[in-house]
Tab-separated table of C-alpha atoms in Angstrom:
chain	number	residue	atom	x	y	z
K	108	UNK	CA	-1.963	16.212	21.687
K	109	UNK	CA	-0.310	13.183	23.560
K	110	UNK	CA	-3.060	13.780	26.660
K	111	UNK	CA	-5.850	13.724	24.967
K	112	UNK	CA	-4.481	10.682	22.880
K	113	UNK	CA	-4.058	9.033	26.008
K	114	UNK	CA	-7.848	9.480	27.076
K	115	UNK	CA	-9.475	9.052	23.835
K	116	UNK	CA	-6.634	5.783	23.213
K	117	UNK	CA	-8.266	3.260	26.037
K	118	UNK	CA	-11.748	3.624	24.999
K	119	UNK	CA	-11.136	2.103	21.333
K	120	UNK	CA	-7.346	2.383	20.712
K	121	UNK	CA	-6.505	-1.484	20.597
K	122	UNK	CA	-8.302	-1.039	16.628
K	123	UNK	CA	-5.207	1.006	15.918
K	124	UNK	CA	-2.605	0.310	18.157
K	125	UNK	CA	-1.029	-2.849	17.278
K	126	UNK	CA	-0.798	-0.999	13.538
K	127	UNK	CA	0.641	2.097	15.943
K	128	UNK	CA	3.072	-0.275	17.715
K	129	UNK	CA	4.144	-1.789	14.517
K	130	UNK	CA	5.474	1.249	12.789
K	131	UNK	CA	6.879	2.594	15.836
K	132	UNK	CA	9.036	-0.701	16.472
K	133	UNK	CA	9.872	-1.358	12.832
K	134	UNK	CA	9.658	1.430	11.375
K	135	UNK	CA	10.099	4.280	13.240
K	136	UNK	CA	13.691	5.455	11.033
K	137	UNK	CA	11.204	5.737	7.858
K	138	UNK	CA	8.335	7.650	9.931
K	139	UNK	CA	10.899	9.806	11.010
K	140	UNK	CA	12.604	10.619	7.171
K	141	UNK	CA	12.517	14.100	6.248
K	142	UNK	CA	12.348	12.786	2.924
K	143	UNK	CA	9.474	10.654	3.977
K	144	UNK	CA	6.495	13.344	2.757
K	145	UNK	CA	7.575	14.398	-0.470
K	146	UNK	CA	8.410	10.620	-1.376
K	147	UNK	CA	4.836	9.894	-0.141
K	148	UNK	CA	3.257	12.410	-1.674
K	149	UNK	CA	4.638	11.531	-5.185
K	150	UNK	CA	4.550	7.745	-4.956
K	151	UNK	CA	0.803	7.845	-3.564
K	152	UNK	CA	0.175	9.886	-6.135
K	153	UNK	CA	0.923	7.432	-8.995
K	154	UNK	CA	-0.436	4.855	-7.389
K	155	UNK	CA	-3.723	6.615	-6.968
K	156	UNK	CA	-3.293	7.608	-11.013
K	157	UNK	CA	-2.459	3.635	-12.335
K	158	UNK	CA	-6.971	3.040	-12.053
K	159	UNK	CA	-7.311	6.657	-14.334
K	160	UNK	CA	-4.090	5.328	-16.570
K	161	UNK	CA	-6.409	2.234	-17.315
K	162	UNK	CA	-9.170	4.268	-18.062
K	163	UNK	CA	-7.705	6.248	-20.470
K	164	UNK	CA	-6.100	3.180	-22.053
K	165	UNK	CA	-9.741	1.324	-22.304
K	166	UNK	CA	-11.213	4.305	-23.632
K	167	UNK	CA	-10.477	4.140	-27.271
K	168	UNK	CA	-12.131	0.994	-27.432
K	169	UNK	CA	-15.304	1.014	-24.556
K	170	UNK	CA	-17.815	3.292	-24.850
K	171	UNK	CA	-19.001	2.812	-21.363
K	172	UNK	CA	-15.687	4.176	-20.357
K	173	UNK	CA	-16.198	7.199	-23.117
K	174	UNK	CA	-19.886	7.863	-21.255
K	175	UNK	CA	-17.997	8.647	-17.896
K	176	UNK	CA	-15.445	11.228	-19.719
K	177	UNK	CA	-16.884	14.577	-18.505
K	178	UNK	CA	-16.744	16.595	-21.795
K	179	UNK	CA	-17.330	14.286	-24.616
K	180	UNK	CA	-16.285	16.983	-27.215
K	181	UNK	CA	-13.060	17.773	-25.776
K	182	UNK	CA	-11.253	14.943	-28.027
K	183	UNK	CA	-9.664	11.101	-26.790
K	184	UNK	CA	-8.341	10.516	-23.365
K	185	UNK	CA	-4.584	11.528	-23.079
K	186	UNK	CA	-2.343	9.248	-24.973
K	187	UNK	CA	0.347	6.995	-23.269
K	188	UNK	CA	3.024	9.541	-24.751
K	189	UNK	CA	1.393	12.192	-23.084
K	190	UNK	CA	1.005	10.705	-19.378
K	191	UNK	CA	4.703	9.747	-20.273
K	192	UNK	CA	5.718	13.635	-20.840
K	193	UNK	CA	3.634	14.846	-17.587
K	194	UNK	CA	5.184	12.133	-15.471
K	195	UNK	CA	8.761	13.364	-16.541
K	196	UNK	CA	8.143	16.591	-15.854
K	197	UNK	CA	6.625	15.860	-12.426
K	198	UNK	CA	9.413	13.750	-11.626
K	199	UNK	CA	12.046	16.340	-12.420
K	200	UNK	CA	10.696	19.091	-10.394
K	201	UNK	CA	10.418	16.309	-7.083
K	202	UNK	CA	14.174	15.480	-7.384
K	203	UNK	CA	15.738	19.216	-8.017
K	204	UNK	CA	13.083	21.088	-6.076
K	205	UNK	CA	9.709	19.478	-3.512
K	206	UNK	CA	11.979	16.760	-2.268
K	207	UNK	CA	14.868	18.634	-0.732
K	208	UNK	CA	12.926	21.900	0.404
K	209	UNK	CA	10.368	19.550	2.512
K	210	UNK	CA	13.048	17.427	3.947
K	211	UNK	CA	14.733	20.908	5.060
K	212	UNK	CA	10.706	21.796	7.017
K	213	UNK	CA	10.604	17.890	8.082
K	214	UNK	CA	14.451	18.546	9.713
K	215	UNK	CA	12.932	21.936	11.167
K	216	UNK	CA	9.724	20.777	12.674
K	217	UNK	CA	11.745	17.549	14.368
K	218	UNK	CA	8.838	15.514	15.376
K	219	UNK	CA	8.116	12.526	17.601
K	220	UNK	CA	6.128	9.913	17.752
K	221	UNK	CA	3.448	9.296	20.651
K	222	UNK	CA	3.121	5.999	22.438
K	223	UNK	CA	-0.619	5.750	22.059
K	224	UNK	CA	-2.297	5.499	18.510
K	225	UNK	CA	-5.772	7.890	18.419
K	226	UNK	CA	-9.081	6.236	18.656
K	227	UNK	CA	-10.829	5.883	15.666
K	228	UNK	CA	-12.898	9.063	16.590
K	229	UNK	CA	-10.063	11.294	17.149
K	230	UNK	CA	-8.707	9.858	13.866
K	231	UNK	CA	-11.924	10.784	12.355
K	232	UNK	CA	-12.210	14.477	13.699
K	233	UNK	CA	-8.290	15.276	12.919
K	234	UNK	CA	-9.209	13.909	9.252
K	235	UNK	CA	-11.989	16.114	9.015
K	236	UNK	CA	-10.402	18.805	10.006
K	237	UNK	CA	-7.414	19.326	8.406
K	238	UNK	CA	-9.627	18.434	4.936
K	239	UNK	CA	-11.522	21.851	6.173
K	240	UNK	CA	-8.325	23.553	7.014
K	241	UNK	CA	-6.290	22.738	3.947
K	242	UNK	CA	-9.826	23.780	1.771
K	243	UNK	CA	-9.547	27.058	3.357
K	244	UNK	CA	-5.968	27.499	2.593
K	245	UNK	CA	-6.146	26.245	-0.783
K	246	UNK	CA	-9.223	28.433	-1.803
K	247	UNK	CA	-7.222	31.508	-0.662
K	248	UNK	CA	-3.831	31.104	-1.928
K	249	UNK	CA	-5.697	29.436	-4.883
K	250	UNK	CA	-8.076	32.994	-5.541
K	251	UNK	CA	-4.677	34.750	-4.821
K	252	UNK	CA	-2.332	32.939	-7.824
K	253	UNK	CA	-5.641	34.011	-9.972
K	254	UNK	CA	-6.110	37.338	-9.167
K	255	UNK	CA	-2.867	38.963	-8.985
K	256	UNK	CA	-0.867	38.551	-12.800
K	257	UNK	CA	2.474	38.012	-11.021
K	258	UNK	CA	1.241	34.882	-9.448
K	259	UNK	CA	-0.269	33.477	-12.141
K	260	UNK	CA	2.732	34.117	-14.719
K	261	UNK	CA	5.353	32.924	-12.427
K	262	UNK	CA	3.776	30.230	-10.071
K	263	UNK	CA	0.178	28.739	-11.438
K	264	UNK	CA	0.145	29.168	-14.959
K	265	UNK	CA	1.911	26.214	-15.517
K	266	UNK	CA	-0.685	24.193	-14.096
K	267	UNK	CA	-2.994	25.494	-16.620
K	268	UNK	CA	-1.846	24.183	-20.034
K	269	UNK	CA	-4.294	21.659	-19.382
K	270	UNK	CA	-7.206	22.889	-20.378
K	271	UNK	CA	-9.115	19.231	-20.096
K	272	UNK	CA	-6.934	18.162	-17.173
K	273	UNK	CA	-6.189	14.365	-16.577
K	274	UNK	CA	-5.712	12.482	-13.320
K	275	UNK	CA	-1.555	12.676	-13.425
K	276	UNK	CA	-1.917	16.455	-14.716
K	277	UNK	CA	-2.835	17.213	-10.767
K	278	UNK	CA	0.600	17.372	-10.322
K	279	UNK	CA	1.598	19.283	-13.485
K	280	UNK	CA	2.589	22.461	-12.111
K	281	UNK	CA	5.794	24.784	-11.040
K	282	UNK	CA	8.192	23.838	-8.534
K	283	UNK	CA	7.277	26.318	-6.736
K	284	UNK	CA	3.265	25.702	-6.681
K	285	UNK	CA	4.204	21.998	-5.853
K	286	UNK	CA	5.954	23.042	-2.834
K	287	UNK	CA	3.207	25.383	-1.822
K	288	UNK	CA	0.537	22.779	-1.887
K	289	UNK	CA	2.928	20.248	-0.217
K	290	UNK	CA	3.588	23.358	2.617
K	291	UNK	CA	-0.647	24.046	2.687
K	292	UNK	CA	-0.829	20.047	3.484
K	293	UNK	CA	1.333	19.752	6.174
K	294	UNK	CA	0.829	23.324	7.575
K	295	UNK	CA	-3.294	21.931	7.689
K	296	UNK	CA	-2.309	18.970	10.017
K	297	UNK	CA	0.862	20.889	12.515
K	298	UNK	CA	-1.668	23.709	13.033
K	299	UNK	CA	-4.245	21.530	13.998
K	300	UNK	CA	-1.554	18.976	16.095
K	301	UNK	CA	-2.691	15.675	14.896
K	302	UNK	CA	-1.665	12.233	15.712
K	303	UNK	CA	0.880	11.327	12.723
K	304	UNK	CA	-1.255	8.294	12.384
K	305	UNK	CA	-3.809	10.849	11.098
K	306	UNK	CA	-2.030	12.999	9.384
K	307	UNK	CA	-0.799	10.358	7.193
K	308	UNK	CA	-4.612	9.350	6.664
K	309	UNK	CA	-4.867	13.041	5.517
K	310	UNK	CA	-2.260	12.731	3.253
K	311	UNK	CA	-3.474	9.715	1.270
K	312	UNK	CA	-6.617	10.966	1.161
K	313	UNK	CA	-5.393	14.203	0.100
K	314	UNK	CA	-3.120	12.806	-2.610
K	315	UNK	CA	-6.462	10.568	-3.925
K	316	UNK	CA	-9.129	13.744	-4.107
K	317	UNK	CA	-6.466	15.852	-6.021
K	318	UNK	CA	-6.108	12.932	-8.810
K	319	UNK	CA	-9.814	12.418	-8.793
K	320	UNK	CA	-10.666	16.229	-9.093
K	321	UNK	CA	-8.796	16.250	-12.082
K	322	UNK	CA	-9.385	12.636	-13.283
K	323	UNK	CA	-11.769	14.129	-16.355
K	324	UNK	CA	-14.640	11.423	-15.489
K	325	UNK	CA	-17.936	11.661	-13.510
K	326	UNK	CA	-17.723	7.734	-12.115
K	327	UNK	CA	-20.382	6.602	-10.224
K	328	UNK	CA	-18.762	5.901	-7.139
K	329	UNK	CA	-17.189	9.210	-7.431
K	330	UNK	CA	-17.384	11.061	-3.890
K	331	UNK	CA	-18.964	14.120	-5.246
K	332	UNK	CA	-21.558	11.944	-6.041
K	333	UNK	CA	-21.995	9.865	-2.612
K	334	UNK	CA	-20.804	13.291	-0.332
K	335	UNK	CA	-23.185	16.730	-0.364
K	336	UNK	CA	-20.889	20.070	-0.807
K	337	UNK	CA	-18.109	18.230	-2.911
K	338	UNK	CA	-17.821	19.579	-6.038
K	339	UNK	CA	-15.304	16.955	-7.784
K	340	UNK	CA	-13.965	16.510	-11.152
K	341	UNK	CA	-16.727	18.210	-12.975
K	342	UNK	CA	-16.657	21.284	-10.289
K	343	UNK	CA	-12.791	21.565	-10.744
K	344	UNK	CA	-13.051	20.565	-14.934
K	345	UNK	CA	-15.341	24.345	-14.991
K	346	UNK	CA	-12.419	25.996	-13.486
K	347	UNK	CA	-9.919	24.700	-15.874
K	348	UNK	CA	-12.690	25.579	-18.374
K	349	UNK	CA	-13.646	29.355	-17.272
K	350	UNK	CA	-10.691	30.123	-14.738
K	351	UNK	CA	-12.772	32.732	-13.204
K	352	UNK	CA	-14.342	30.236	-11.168
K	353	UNK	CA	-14.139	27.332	-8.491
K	354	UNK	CA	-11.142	28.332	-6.620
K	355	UNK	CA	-11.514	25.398	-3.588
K	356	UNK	CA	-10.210	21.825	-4.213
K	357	UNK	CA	-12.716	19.948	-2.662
K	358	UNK	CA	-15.853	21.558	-1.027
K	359	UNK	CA	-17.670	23.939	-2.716
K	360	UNK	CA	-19.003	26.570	0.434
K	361	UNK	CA	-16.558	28.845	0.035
K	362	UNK	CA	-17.255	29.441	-3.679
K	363	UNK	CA	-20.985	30.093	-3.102
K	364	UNK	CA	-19.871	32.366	-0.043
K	365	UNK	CA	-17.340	34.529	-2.333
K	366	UNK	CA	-19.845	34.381	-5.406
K	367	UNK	CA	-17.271	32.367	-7.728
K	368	UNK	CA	-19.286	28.971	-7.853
K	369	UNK	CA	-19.964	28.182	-11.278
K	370	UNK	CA	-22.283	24.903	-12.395
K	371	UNK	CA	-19.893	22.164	-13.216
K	372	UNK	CA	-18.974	21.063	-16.607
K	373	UNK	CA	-21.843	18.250	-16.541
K	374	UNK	CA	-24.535	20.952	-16.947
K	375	UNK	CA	-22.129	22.465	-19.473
K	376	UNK	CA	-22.195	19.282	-21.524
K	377	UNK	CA	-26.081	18.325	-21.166
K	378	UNK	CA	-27.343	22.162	-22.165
């Protein structure tokens, strides 16, 4: 996509490329790390856990935190001990399994990095997309691990000892459902050939909706509260819930197209 860069670059690219011009003369060796994904994609996720790590900490003692827990009945946030297990075992399966297999696809793809950053629109649209992409993906190979018993025993069942998930538990699967996801999230943005600039966008963004779909509160800043069609951490709570239900991450159309949209665990809790 460097042509089309190029065009869509002059008409509001100076927003973005003296960041673009900055990584590329600084730190171009890091961009280019085949260990640069996986790293990202375990470090953002922390970071975007530390808010939900607070939460949980302040909920023993505020009850306006305990009004934003989704299911009221399902017992006290996580304890420290607990977030303390999950992050070991995430940890683990990065270092002996996610981080070499994606530097191996980083080494195979071998990419470069364009002169020109996008515009902001181009950013925008390649965001978008991929988001759409990836949703697809997920909901499929998601359905898939679900419907056929080999799948589920060997790859996603893991994932589901959390029956009241918690924001680091988004991570709390198999090695080898880690690496799918991780595969599903960079697959969304080479299909599509987006600007890396925009794929990394993707990425955080990514990293932030998984923690918050499992986060176990209904803020009220929450996207699936300011965004039509997302179903959030109530939408994806149900599935934990009923596991018969809710297959996509983030938008819910292709559970009302397939018939396996359920009402989210808020109208569980108010009936």
């Amino acid at each position: 996509m460097n042509e089309p860069t190029a065009e869509l670059g002059d008409a509001d690219g100076p927003l973005l490329q003296g960041l673009w011009e900055t990584v590329r003369a600084g730190h171009q060796q890091i961009v280019l790390s085949p260990y640069l994904a996986a790293s990202c994609a375990f470090l953002t996720h922390l970071a975007c856990c530390a808010p939900f790590l607070v939460l949980d900490a302040l909920g023993s003692v505020c009850q306006r935190v305990r009004s934003w827990r989704i299911a009221a009945g399902s017992g006290p946030p996580p304890s420290l001990r607990r977030w303390f297990e999950c992050f070991c075992r995430i940890l683990f399966k990065y270092t002996t399994a996610v981080l070499p297999a994606a530097a191996l696809l980083q080494l195979l793809r071998s990419p470069n990095l364009p002169e020109l950053a996008p515009s902001c629109w181009q950013l925008f649209v390649e965001v978008v997309a991929c988001f759409l992409l990836f949703d697809t993906l997920f909901f499929i190979w998601h359905y898939s691990m679900h419907k056929v018993p080999w799948l589920y025993r060997t790859v996603h069942q893991m994932h589901h000892q959390h029956h009241v998930p918690f924001a680091l538990a988004a991570q709390d699967a198999s090695s080898a459902e880690l690496l799918s996801l991780l595969l599903l999230a960079l697959s969304s943005a080479w299909v599509l050939g987006c600007h890396p600039l925009s794929e990394t966008f993707f990425h955080f963004l990514n990293s932030w909706l998984a923690v918050e779909d499992h986060c176990g509160y209904s803020l009220p800043w929450a996207l699936h509260k300011l965004l039509p069609y997302m179903g959030g951490a109530p939408y994806h709570q149900t599935h934990h819930k009923k596991q018969s239900t809710n297959f996509a991450p983030y938008f819910t159309h292709w559970d009302y197209l397939f018939g396996t949209y359920c009402k989210s665990a808020l109208h569980f809790h108010s009936e």
